[in-house]
CSV table of C-alpha atoms in Angstrom, one decimal:
chain,number,residue,atom,x,y,z
A,813,MET,CA,-3.5,7.5,5.1
A,814,LYS,CA,-5.5,5.2,7.8
A,815,THR,CA,-3.8,1.8,6.4
A,816,TRP,CA,0.4,3.7,6.6
A,817,ARG,CA,-1.0,5.0,10.0
A,818,GLU,CA,-1.7,1.1,11.2
A,819,MET,CA,1.1,-0.6,9.8
A,820,LYS,CA,3.5,1.7,11.7
A,821,ARG,CA,1.7,0.5,15.1
A,822,PHE,CA,3.9,-3.1,13.9
A,823,PRO,CA,7.2,-4.0,14.2
A,824,LEU,CA,9.3,-3.4,10.8
A,825,ALA,CA,9.5,-7.5,10.0
A,826,VAL,CA,5.3,-7.1,10.3
A,827,ARG,CA,5.2,-4.4,8.0
A,828,LEU,CA,7.9,-5.5,5.5
A,829,LEU,CA,5.7,-8.7,5.2
A,830,LEU,CA,2.5,-6.7,4.5
A,831,VAL,CA,4.2,-4.9,1.6
A,832,ASN,CA,5.3,-8.5,0.6
A,833,GLN,CA,2.3,-10.2,-0.1
A,834,LEU,CA,1.5,-6.9,-1.9
A,835,GLY,CA,4.6,-7.7,-4.4
A,836,VAL,CA,3.8,-11.5,-3.9
A,837,ASN,CA,0.3,-11.0,-5.3
A,838,THR,CA,1.0,-8.3,-8.0
A,839,GLY,CA,4.2,-10.4,-9.0
A,840,PHE,CA,2.1,-13.8,-9.2
A,841,TYR,CA,-1.3,-12.0,-11.6
A,842,LEU,CA,0.6,-10.2,-13.7
A,843,LEU,CA,1.5,-13.6,-14.9
A,844,ILE,CA,-0.4,-16.8,-13.7
A,845,PRO,CA,-3.9,-15.0,-16.2
A,846,TYR,CA,-2.5,-14.9,-18.8
A,847,LEU,CA,-0.1,-17.8,-19.3
A,848,ALA,CA,-2.5,-20.8,-20.5
A,849,THR,CA,-3.4,-18.3,-23.7
A,850,HIS,CA,1.2,-17.6,-23.9
A,851,LEU,CA,1.0,-21.3,-24.0
A,852,THR,CA,-2.0,-21.7,-26.2
A,853,GLU,CA,-1.2,-18.9,-28.6
A,854,ASN,CA,2.3,-17.8,-28.6
A,855,LEU,CA,4.3,-21.5,-28.2
A,856,GLY,CA,1.7,-23.2,-30.0
A,857,LEU,CA,0.8,-25.9,-27.3
A,858,SER,CA,-2.0,-28.3,-27.0
A,859,ALA,CA,-4.9,-27.7,-24.5
A,860,ALA,CA,-4.1,-31.0,-23.1
A,861,VAL,CA,-0.1,-30.1,-22.7
A,862,VAL,CA,-1.4,-26.6,-21.3
A,863,GLY,CA,-3.6,-28.4,-18.6
A,864,ILE,CA,-0.6,-30.4,-17.8
A,865,VAL,CA,1.7,-27.8,-17.0
A,866,LEU,CA,-0.7,-25.3,-15.1
A,867,GLY,CA,-2.4,-28.9,-13.8
A,868,VAL,CA,1.7,-29.3,-13.0
A,869,ARG,CA,2.2,-25.6,-11.1
A,870,ASN,CA,-1.0,-26.4,-9.1
A,871,LEU,CA,-0.6,-29.9,-7.9
A,872,SER,CA,3.3,-29.0,-6.7
A,873,GLN,CA,1.4,-26.0,-4.4
A,874,GLN,CA,-1.7,-27.4,-3.0
A,875,GLY,CA,0.1,-30.5,-2.1
A,876,LEU,CA,3.3,-29.4,-0.7
A,877,PHE,CA,2.4,-26.9,2.2
A,878,ILE,CA,2.3,-29.7,4.7
A,879,ILE,CA,6.6,-29.9,3.6
A,880,GLY,CA,6.5,-26.0,4.0
A,881,GLY,CA,5.3,-26.2,7.2
A,882,SER,CA,6.6,-27.6,8.7
A,883,ALA,CA,10.2,-26.7,7.4
A,884,SER,CA,8.7,-23.5,8.5
A,885,ASP,CA,8.4,-24.8,12.2
A,886,ARG,CA,12.1,-26.3,11.9
A,887,LEU,CA,13.5,-23.8,9.9
A,888,GLY,CA,12.6,-20.6,10.6
A,889,ALA,CA,10.0,-18.9,8.6
A,890,ARG,CA,12.7,-16.5,8.0
A,891,GLY,CA,14.7,-18.2,5.8
A,892,VAL,CA,12.1,-20.7,4.1
A,893,ILE,CA,10.0,-17.3,3.1
A,894,ILE,CA,13.7,-16.1,1.5
A,895,ALA,CA,14.1,-19.5,-0.2
A,896,GLY,CA,10.3,-19.3,-1.4
A,897,CYS,CA,10.7,-16.1,-3.4
A,898,ALA,CA,13.7,-16.9,-4.1
A,899,LEU,CA,12.8,-20.0,-6.3
A,900,ARG,CA,9.6,-17.9,-7.7
A,901,THR,CA,11.6,-15.8,-9.2
A,902,LEU,CA,14.0,-18.4,-10.7
A,903,GLY,CA,10.6,-20.5,-12.1
A,904,PHE,CA,8.8,-16.9,-13.3
A,905,ALA,CA,12.3,-15.9,-15.5
A,906,LEU,CA,12.2,-19.1,-16.7
A,907,PHE,CA,8.9,-18.9,-18.0
A,908,ALA,CA,10.4,-15.9,-20.1
A,909,LEU,CA,13.5,-17.7,-21.4
A,910,GLY,CA,12.1,-21.0,-22.0
A,911,ASP,CA,9.8,-22.1,-24.8
A,912,GLY,CA,10.8,-26.1,-24.6
A,913,LEU,CA,8.3,-28.7,-22.3
A,914,ALA,CA,11.4,-29.8,-19.8
A,915,VAL,CA,11.5,-26.1,-19.1
A,916,LEU,CA,8.1,-25.4,-18.9
A,917,LEU,CA,7.4,-28.2,-16.8
A,918,ALA,CA,10.4,-27.7,-13.9
A,919,ALA,CA,9.3,-23.7,-14.4
A,920,SER,CA,5.7,-24.5,-13.4
A,921,VAL,CA,7.1,-26.9,-10.4
A,922,LEU,CA,9.8,-24.1,-9.2
A,923,SER,CA,6.9,-21.7,-8.7
A,924,GLY,CA,4.8,-23.9,-7.4
A,925,VAL,CA,6.9,-25.5,-5.0
A,926,ALA,CA,7.5,-21.4,-3.9
A,927,GLY,CA,4.4,-21.1,-3.2
A,928,ALA,CA,4.1,-23.8,-1.0
A,929,LEU,CA,7.1,-22.8,1.0
A,930,PHE,CA,6.6,-18.8,1.6
A,931,ASN,CA,2.1,-19.2,2.2
A,932,PRO,CA,2.6,-21.5,5.3
A,933,ALA,CA,5.8,-19.8,6.5
A,934,VAL,CA,4.6,-15.8,5.6
A,935,ARG,CA,1.4,-16.5,7.8
A,936,ALA,CA,3.5,-18.0,11.0
A,937,TYR,CA,5.8,-15.6,11.1
A,938,LEU,CA,2.8,-12.9,10.7
A,939,ALA,CA,1.0,-14.4,13.4
A,940,GLN,CA,4.2,-14.7,15.9
A,941,GLU,CA,5.3,-11.4,15.1
A,942,ALA,CA,2.4,-9.5,15.3
A,943,GLY,CA,1.5,-10.9,19.0
A,944,GLU,CA,-2.1,-10.1,20.9
A,945,ASN,CA,-2.7,-7.8,17.2
A,946,LYS,CA,-3.4,-11.1,14.9
A,947,ALA,CA,-6.6,-9.9,13.8
A,948,GLU,CA,-5.4,-6.6,12.8
A,949,ALA,CA,-2.0,-7.7,11.5
A,950,PHE,CA,-4.2,-10.1,9.4
A,951,ALA,CA,-6.5,-8.0,8.3
A,952,LEU,CA,-4.3,-6.1,6.9
A,953,PHE,CA,-2.0,-8.4,5.2
A,954,ASN,CA,-6.0,-9.0,3.4
A,955,VAL,CA,-5.6,-5.4,2.6
A,956,PHE,CA,-2.4,-5.5,1.3
A,957,ALA,CA,-3.0,-9.0,-0.7
A,958,THR,CA,-6.7,-7.7,-2.4
A,959,THR,CA,-4.7,-4.3,-3.8
A,960,GLY,CA,-2.5,-6.6,-5.9
A,961,ALA,CA,-4.5,-8.7,-7.0
A,962,LEU,CA,-6.1,-6.4,-8.4
A,963,ILE,CA,-2.8,-4.1,-9.8
A,964,GLY,CA,-0.7,-7.6,-10.9
A,965,PRO,CA,-3.7,-7.6,-13.8
A,966,LEU,CA,-3.9,-4.5,-14.6
A,967,LEU,CA,0.1,-4.0,-14.4
A,968,GLY,CA,0.1,-7.5,-16.8
A,969,SER,CA,-2.7,-6.2,-19.2
A,970,ALA,CA,0.1,-3.8,-20.3
A,971,LEU,CA,2.7,-5.7,-20.5
A,972,LEU,CA,1.3,-7.9,-22.7
A,973,LEU,CA,1.4,-5.1,-25.4
A,974,VAL,CA,4.8,-5.3,-25.5
A,975,ASP,CA,5.2,-9.2,-25.6
A,976,PHE,CA,4.5,-12.4,-22.1
A,977,ARG,CA,8.3,-12.4,-21.5
A,978,ALA,CA,8.4,-8.3,-20.5
A,979,SER,CA,5.5,-10.2,-18.3
A,980,ALA,CA,7.4,-13.1,-17.1
A,981,LEU,CA,11.0,-10.9,-16.5
A,982,THR,CA,9.1,-8.4,-14.9
A,983,ALA,CA,7.0,-10.8,-12.4
A,984,ALA,CA,10.6,-12.4,-11.8
A,985,ALA,CA,12.1,-9.0,-11.0
A,986,ILE,CA,9.6,-8.4,-7.8
A,987,PHE,CA,10.3,-11.8,-6.5
A,988,ALA,CA,13.5,-10.8,-6.7
A,989,VAL,CA,13.3,-7.7,-5.0
A,990,LEU,CA,11.7,-9.4,-2.2
A,991,THR,CA,14.2,-12.3,-1.9
A,992,VAL,CA,16.7,-9.4,-1.3
A,993,ALA,CA,14.4,-7.0,1.3
A,994,GLN,CA,13.7,-10.4,3.0
A,995,ALA,CA,17.0,-11.2,3.2
A,996,LEU,CA,17.4,-7.8,4.7
A,997,VAL,CA,15.0,-6.8,6.6
A,998,LEU,CA,13.6,-10.0,8.2
A,999,PRO,CA,14.9,-11.2,11.8
A,1000,ALA,CA,15.9,-14.1,12.7
A,1001,ARG,CA,14.0,-15.5,15.3
A,1002,LYS,CA,15.0,-18.5,17.8
A,1003,VAL,CA,13.4,-21.8,16.6
A,1004,GLU,CA,11.8,-23.9,19.3
A,1005,PRO,CA,12.2,-27.5,19.1
A,1006,SER,CA,9.1,-29.5,18.2
A,1007,GLY,CA,9.7,-32.4,20.4
A,1008,SER,CA,9.5,-34.9,17.6
A,1009,GLY,CA,10.6,-36.1,14.2
A,1010,VAL,CA,8.4,-34.4,11.5
A,1011,LEU,CA,6.3,-37.2,11.3
A,1012,GLY,CA,5.2,-37.2,14.7
A,1013,ASP,CA,4.5,-33.1,14.1
A,1014,TRP,CA,2.2,-34.0,11.4
A,1015,ARG,CA,0.2,-37.2,13.3
A,1016,GLU,CA,0.0,-34.0,16.0
A,1017,VAL,CA,-1.6,-32.2,14.2
A,1018,LEU,CA,-3.7,-34.2,12.1
A,1019,GLY,CA,-5.0,-36.3,15.6
A,1020,ASN,CA,-6.6,-32.6,16.4
A,1021,ARG,CA,-10.1,-33.7,15.3
A,1022,ALA,CA,-11.8,-29.9,15.8
A,1023,PHE,CA,-8.9,-28.2,13.7
A,1024,LEU,CA,-9.7,-30.7,11.1
A,1025,ALA,CA,-13.4,-30.1,11.6
A,1026,PHE,CA,-12.6,-26.3,11.4
A,1027,ALA,CA,-10.7,-27.1,7.9
A,1028,LEU,CA,-12.9,-28.8,6.2
A,1029,ALA,CA,-15.6,-25.8,7.4
A,1030,MET,CA,-13.7,-23.5,5.4
A,1031,VAL,CA,-14.3,-25.3,2.0
A,1032,GLY,CA,-17.3,-22.7,2.0
A,1033,MET,CA,-14.8,-19.7,2.1
A,1034,PHE,CA,-11.9,-21.0,-0.5
A,1035,THR,CA,-14.4,-22.2,-2.8
A,1036,LEU,CA,-16.7,-19.1,-2.7
A,1037,GLU,CA,-13.2,-16.9,-2.8
A,1038,ASN,CA,-12.3,-19.1,-6.2
A,1039,GLN,CA,-15.5,-17.3,-8.0
A,1040,LEU,CA,-14.1,-13.5,-8.2
A,1041,TYR,CA,-11.9,-15.4,-10.9
A,1042,LEU,CA,-14.3,-17.5,-12.1
A,1043,LEU,CA,-18.4,-17.1,-11.3
A,1044,LEU,CA,-18.5,-13.7,-10.9
A,1045,PRO,CA,-16.2,-12.2,-13.7
A,1046,ASP,CA,-18.9,-15.0,-16.3
A,1047,GLY,CA,-21.4,-13.1,-14.9
A,1048,ALA,CA,-20.4,-9.5,-15.2
A,1049,ARG,CA,-19.1,-10.4,-19.1
A,1050,GLU,CA,-22.6,-12.3,-19.8
A,1051,ALA,CA,-24.5,-9.2,-18.3
A,1052,THR,CA,-22.7,-6.4,-19.9
A,1053,GLY,CA,-21.8,-8.2,-23.4
A,1054,TRP,CA,-17.9,-6.2,-22.3
A,1055,GLY,CA,-14.5,-8.7,-21.9
A,1056,GLY,CA,-13.4,-6.1,-19.6
A,1057,ALA,CA,-16.2,-6.2,-17.2
A,1058,ALA,CA,-14.4,-9.0,-14.6
A,1059,GLY,CA,-12.0,-5.5,-13.7
A,1060,ILE,CA,-15.0,-3.6,-12.3
A,1061,VAL,CA,-15.9,-6.8,-10.2
A,1062,PHE,CA,-12.2,-6.6,-8.6
A,1063,LEU,CA,-12.0,-2.8,-9.1
A,1064,VAL,CA,-15.4,-2.6,-6.1
A,1065,GLY,CA,-13.8,-5.5,-3.6
A,1066,THR,CA,-10.2,-3.0,-3.6
A,1067,VAL,CA,-11.9,-0.1,-3.0
A,1068,ALA,CA,-14.2,-2.1,-0.7
A,1069,ASN,CA,-11.5,-3.5,0.8
A,1070,LEU,CA,-9.2,-0.4,1.3
A,1071,SER,CA,-12.1,1.7,2.7
A,1072,LEU,CA,-13.8,-1.1,5.4
A,1073,GLN,CA,-11.5,-3.8,6.4
A,1074,LEU,CA,-9.4,-2.5,8.9
A,1075,ARG,CA,-12.6,-0.6,10.4
A,1076,ILE,CA,-14.8,-4.0,10.6
A,1077,THR,CA,-11.8,-5.9,11.9
A,1078,ARG,CA,-12.0,-4.0,15.1
A,1079,SER,CA,-15.4,-2.9,15.6
A,1080,LEU,CA,-16.2,-7.0,15.5
A,1081,LYS,CA,-12.8,-7.9,17.7
A,1082,ALA,CA,-14.0,-5.7,20.5
A,1083,ARG,CA,-17.6,-7.4,20.4
A,1084,GLY,CA,-18.0,-11.0,20.7
A,1085,SER,CA,-16.7,-14.5,19.6
A,1086,ARG,CA,-14.1,-15.3,16.4
A,1087,GLY,CA,-16.2,-18.6,16.2
A,1088,ARG,CA,-19.4,-15.6,15.9
A,1089,TRP,CA,-17.8,-13.7,12.9
A,1090,ILE,CA,-16.6,-16.2,10.8
A,1091,THR,CA,-20.0,-18.0,10.6
A,1092,LEU,CA,-21.5,-14.6,9.9
A,1093,GLY,CA,-18.7,-13.5,7.4
A,1094,LEU,CA,-19.3,-17.2,5.8
A,1095,THR,CA,-23.3,-16.7,5.5
A,1096,VAL,CA,-22.6,-13.6,3.8
A,1097,MET,CA,-20.2,-14.6,1.4
A,1098,GLY,CA,-23.2,-18.0,0.7
A,1099,LEU,CA,-26.2,-15.0,0.5
A,1100,ALA,CA,-23.7,-13.1,-1.8
A,1101,PHE,CA,-24.8,-15.0,-4.3
A,1102,LEU,CA,-27.8,-15.4,-4.8
A,1103,PRO,CA,-29.1,-11.9,-6.2
A,1104,SER,CA,-27.9,-13.3,-9.2
A,1105,ALA,CA,-29.3,-16.3,-9.2
A,1106,PHE,CA,-33.2,-14.5,-9.3
A,1107,LEU,CA,-32.0,-11.1,-10.7
A,1108,PRO,CA,-30.9,-10.2,-13.9
A,1109,GLY,CA,-28.3,-7.8,-14.6
A,1110,VAL,CA,-24.4,-6.4,-13.7
A,1111,VAL,CA,-26.5,-4.5,-10.6
A,1112,PRO,CA,-26.9,-7.5,-9.0
A,1113,VAL,CA,-23.3,-9.1,-9.9
A,1114,LEU,CA,-21.5,-6.2,-9.0
A,1115,ALA,CA,-23.8,-5.9,-6.0
A,1116,GLY,CA,-22.8,-9.8,-4.9
A,1117,ALA,CA,-19.2,-8.8,-5.5
A,1118,LEU,CA,-19.4,-6.6,-3.2
A,1119,LEU,CA,-20.9,-8.4,-0.8
A,1120,LEU,CA,-18.9,-11.4,-1.0
A,1121,TYR,CA,-15.8,-8.9,0.0
A,1122,ILE,CA,-17.5,-8.2,2.1
A,1123,GLY,CA,-17.9,-11.8,3.8
A,1124,VAL,CA,-14.5,-12.5,3.6
A,1125,MET,CA,-13.5,-9.2,6.0
A,1126,VAL,CA,-15.8,-10.2,7.9
A,1127,ALA,CA,-14.5,-14.0,8.2
A,1128,GLN,CA,-10.6,-14.3,7.2
A,1129,PRO,CA,-9.1,-12.2,9.5
A,1130,PHE,CA,-10.1,-14.1,12.4
A,1131,VAL,CA,-9.9,-17.3,10.7
A,1132,MET,CA,-6.3,-17.4,10.3
A,1133,GLU,CA,-6.4,-15.5,14.2
A,1134,LEU,CA,-7.6,-19.0,15.2
A,1135,ILE,CA,-5.3,-21.4,13.5
A,1136,PRO,CA,-2.3,-20.5,15.5
A,1137,GLY,CA,-4.8,-21.4,18.5
A,1138,PHE,CA,-5.2,-25.0,18.1
A,1139,GLY,CA,-2.2,-26.7,19.0
A,1140,ARG,CA,1.6,-25.9,20.3
A,1141,PRO,CA,3.4,-22.3,19.2
A,1142,GLU,CA,5.7,-24.4,17.8
A,1143,LEU,CA,3.8,-26.2,15.1
A,1144,THR,CA,2.3,-23.3,14.2
A,1145,GLY,CA,3.7,-23.4,10.7
A,1146,THR,CA,2.8,-27.6,10.5
A,1147,TYR,CA,-0.7,-26.1,11.7
A,1148,PHE,CA,-1.1,-23.4,9.1
A,1149,GLY,CA,0.5,-26.2,5.8
A,1150,ILE,CA,-2.1,-29.0,6.8
A,1151,PHE,CA,-4.8,-26.0,7.2
A,1152,TYR,CA,-4.1,-24.9,3.3
A,1153,VAL,CA,-3.7,-28.7,2.5
A,1154,VAL,CA,-7.7,-29.9,4.0
A,1155,SER,CA,-8.9,-27.2,2.9
A,1156,GLY,CA,-7.5,-26.8,-0.9
A,1157,VAL,CA,-8.4,-30.1,-1.9
A,1158,ALA,CA,-11.9,-29.6,-0.2
A,1159,ALA,CA,-11.8,-25.8,-2.5
A,1160,ALA,CA,-10.7,-28.0,-5.7
A,1161,LEU,CA,-13.7,-30.3,-5.2
A,1162,GLY,CA,-16.3,-27.5,-4.5
A,1163,ASN,CA,-14.7,-25.4,-7.9
A,1164,THR,CA,-15.7,-28.7,-9.9
A,1165,ALA,CA,-18.8,-29.1,-8.6
A,1166,VAL,CA,-18.9,-25.4,-9.4
A,1167,GLY,CA,-18.0,-25.6,-13.1
A,1168,TRP,CA,-20.7,-28.3,-13.7
A,1169,ALA,CA,-23.5,-26.2,-12.3
A,1170,MET,CA,-21.9,-23.6,-14.7
A,1171,ASP,CA,-21.7,-25.7,-17.6
A,1172,THR,CA,-25.1,-27.3,-16.3
A,1173,GLY,CA,-26.8,-23.9,-16.0
A,1174,GLU,CA,-26.4,-23.7,-19.4
A,1175,GLN,CA,-28.8,-25.9,-20.6
A,1176,GLY,CA,-32.0,-23.5,-18.8
A,1177,ALA,CA,-30.9,-22.9,-14.9
A,1178,ALA,CA,-28.7,-19.5,-15.1
A,1179,TRP,CA,-29.6,-20.1,-11.5
A,1180,LEU,CA,-28.0,-23.6,-10.5
A,1181,PRO,CA,-24.2,-22.3,-10.4
A,1182,TRP,CA,-25.5,-19.7,-8.0
A,1183,VAL,CA,-27.5,-21.0,-6.0
A,1184,CYS,CA,-24.9,-23.7,-5.0
A,1185,CYS,CA,-22.0,-21.2,-4.9
A,1186,ALA,CA,-24.9,-19.7,-2.1
A,1187,LEU,CA,-25.5,-23.1,-0.3
A,1188,PHE,CA,-21.9,-23.9,0.1
A,1189,GLY,CA,-21.5,-20.6,2.0
A,1190,LEU,CA,-24.3,-21.4,4.1
A,1191,ALA,CA,-22.7,-25.0,4.8
A,1192,SER,CA,-19.8,-23.7,6.2
A,1193,ALA,CA,-21.1,-21.1,8.2
A,1194,LEU,CA,-23.4,-24.0,10.2
A,1195,GLY,CA,-20.5,-26.4,10.1
A,1196,VAL,CA,-18.3,-23.0,12.0
A,1197,ALA,CA,-21.4,-21.9,14.6
A,1198,TRP,CA,-21.7,-26.4,15.0
A,1199,LEU,CA,-17.8,-25.9,15.7
A,1200,HIS,CA,-18.5,-22.4,18.2
A,1201,ARG,CA,-21.1,-24.2,19.7
A,1202,LEU,CA,-19.2,-27.5,21.1
A,1203,GLY,CA,-17.0,-24.9,22.2
A,1204,ALA,CA,-14.3,-26.5,19.5
A,1205,LEU,CA,-12.9,-23.6,18.6
A,1206,PRO,CA,-9.7,-22.0,20.6
A,1207,ALA,CA,-10.8,-19.3,23.1
A,1208,SER,CA,-10.7,-15.5,21.9
A,1209,PRO,CA,-8.2,-13.2,23.6
A,1210,ALA,CA,-9.5,-10.8,25.9
A,1211,PRO,CA,-11.0,-7.6,23.7
A,1212,ASP,CA,-9.3,-5.4,26.3
A,1213,ALA,CA,-6.1,-6.5,26.5
A,1214,PRO,CA,-4.1,-5.0,23.8
A,1215,ALA,CA,-0.5,-5.5,23.0
A,1216,PRO,CA,1.6,-2.6,23.3
A,1217,ALA,CA,3.1,-1.0,19.6
A,1218,GLY,CA,5.8,-2.7,18.4
A,1219,GLN,CA,5.4,-5.6,20.2
A,1220,ARG,CA,7.4,-9.3,19.1
A,1221,SER,CA,6.2,-12.2,19.8
A,1222,ARG,CA,9.4,-14.6,19.5
A,1223,ALA,CA,8.7,-17.6,17.4
C-alpha cells in the first residue's frame, strides 16, 4: 500500500511509466527465458541456430541503445517509447506465428530494436518528469521492474502448460495494451534542440571522460545483477537438487524490494552524497557472493541473493539519478543510451569471465565464480569511490529541497 501512496505524489505520466515497467518486465520474462527451449525442443533447431537467433536479439538491443537515446532527445521520448512498445508487440507476435528461420530472425531483430528504443527513452522521460524526486522515482521504477521479473516467469510457466504460442501471444498482448495506454496518457513535451547534429551529440557525450569512467565503473553492477539469472539460480539448484529452486531467489528479492526499496532510498538520500552510497551499494553487491564461496548449502545462496538485492536497492536509484547530471538536459536520452551501450558491452565481457570461472570451478574450485563476482563488485566500488574522491561525479541535489507533489520538469 505504501508503494501506491508514494506513486500518487508523482504526475500521471510517471505513474504510467512505473506500471509500464511492470508490464514490460512481465511480458519480457514470460517469453524470453523459455524461447531457447521452444526453438530447440518444439522447432528442432540446432544449438548454433538458436545461438544466432538469441544473439541477434541481444545485439539489436545492446548495439542500438545509442540510437534510441538520440531519437528520444530529437523526436521526444513519448513517441520513441510508443514506437518501441509497438515494435515489441509485433516482434513477440511473430515468435508466436512464425516457425521459419527468416521469421524468427525478424522477430528477434524487432524485439531487440524495440528494447533499444524504449529503454533509454523511458529513463530519460522519467528523469525529466520526476524533477528533484528522481531518486524516489527510480526507486519505484526498480520496485515495479523487480516485481515484473518475478511475475513474468511464473505466468510463463503456467502458459507453457498450454503451449509456447500462448505465452508469446500473451506477451504481445501486454505490449499492445501498454502501447495504447502510452498513446492515450503520456503528454507530449516540447523538444529543445541540442544545437548540433547527431554525430556532434555523440562526440560531446563520448568526450565526457568523467561520464565514460562512471559508465565503465558500473560494469560490476550490471555483471552482478545478471548473476540473478546465471550463478545464483545455478547455486540454488546445486544446493537443493531441485530445478525450481531458482524461483526462491527471485521471491526473496521481490519481497525485499517491495519492503525496503523506498525506505532505503529516502533514508540515504537525506544522508550524504550519491557517490558514497553508490560505492556502498556496489560493495554490498560484491560481498553478497562471499558466503557461497566458502559455505555449502542453500542458506548462503539465499543470504547472498538478499545482500545482492539490497546492494542494488542502495546503488541503482542514485546511479540513474546521476546520469542526467553529467551533461546538458537536451542530451539526457543520449547519455542514457551511451551509458547502456558502454556498460552493456563491459558487462557482457564480465559475464564471459563469470561463465569461464563456472566452467573452471567444476574441476575442483567451486569457490572461483563466487570470488570472481566479489572482485567485480569491489573493483567497481573502488572505481566509483575514486571518481567521487576526484570530484568527477555530478553534485548531489540538496536533501532539503524536495519538489512539490505533482511537479513536472519540461523536456
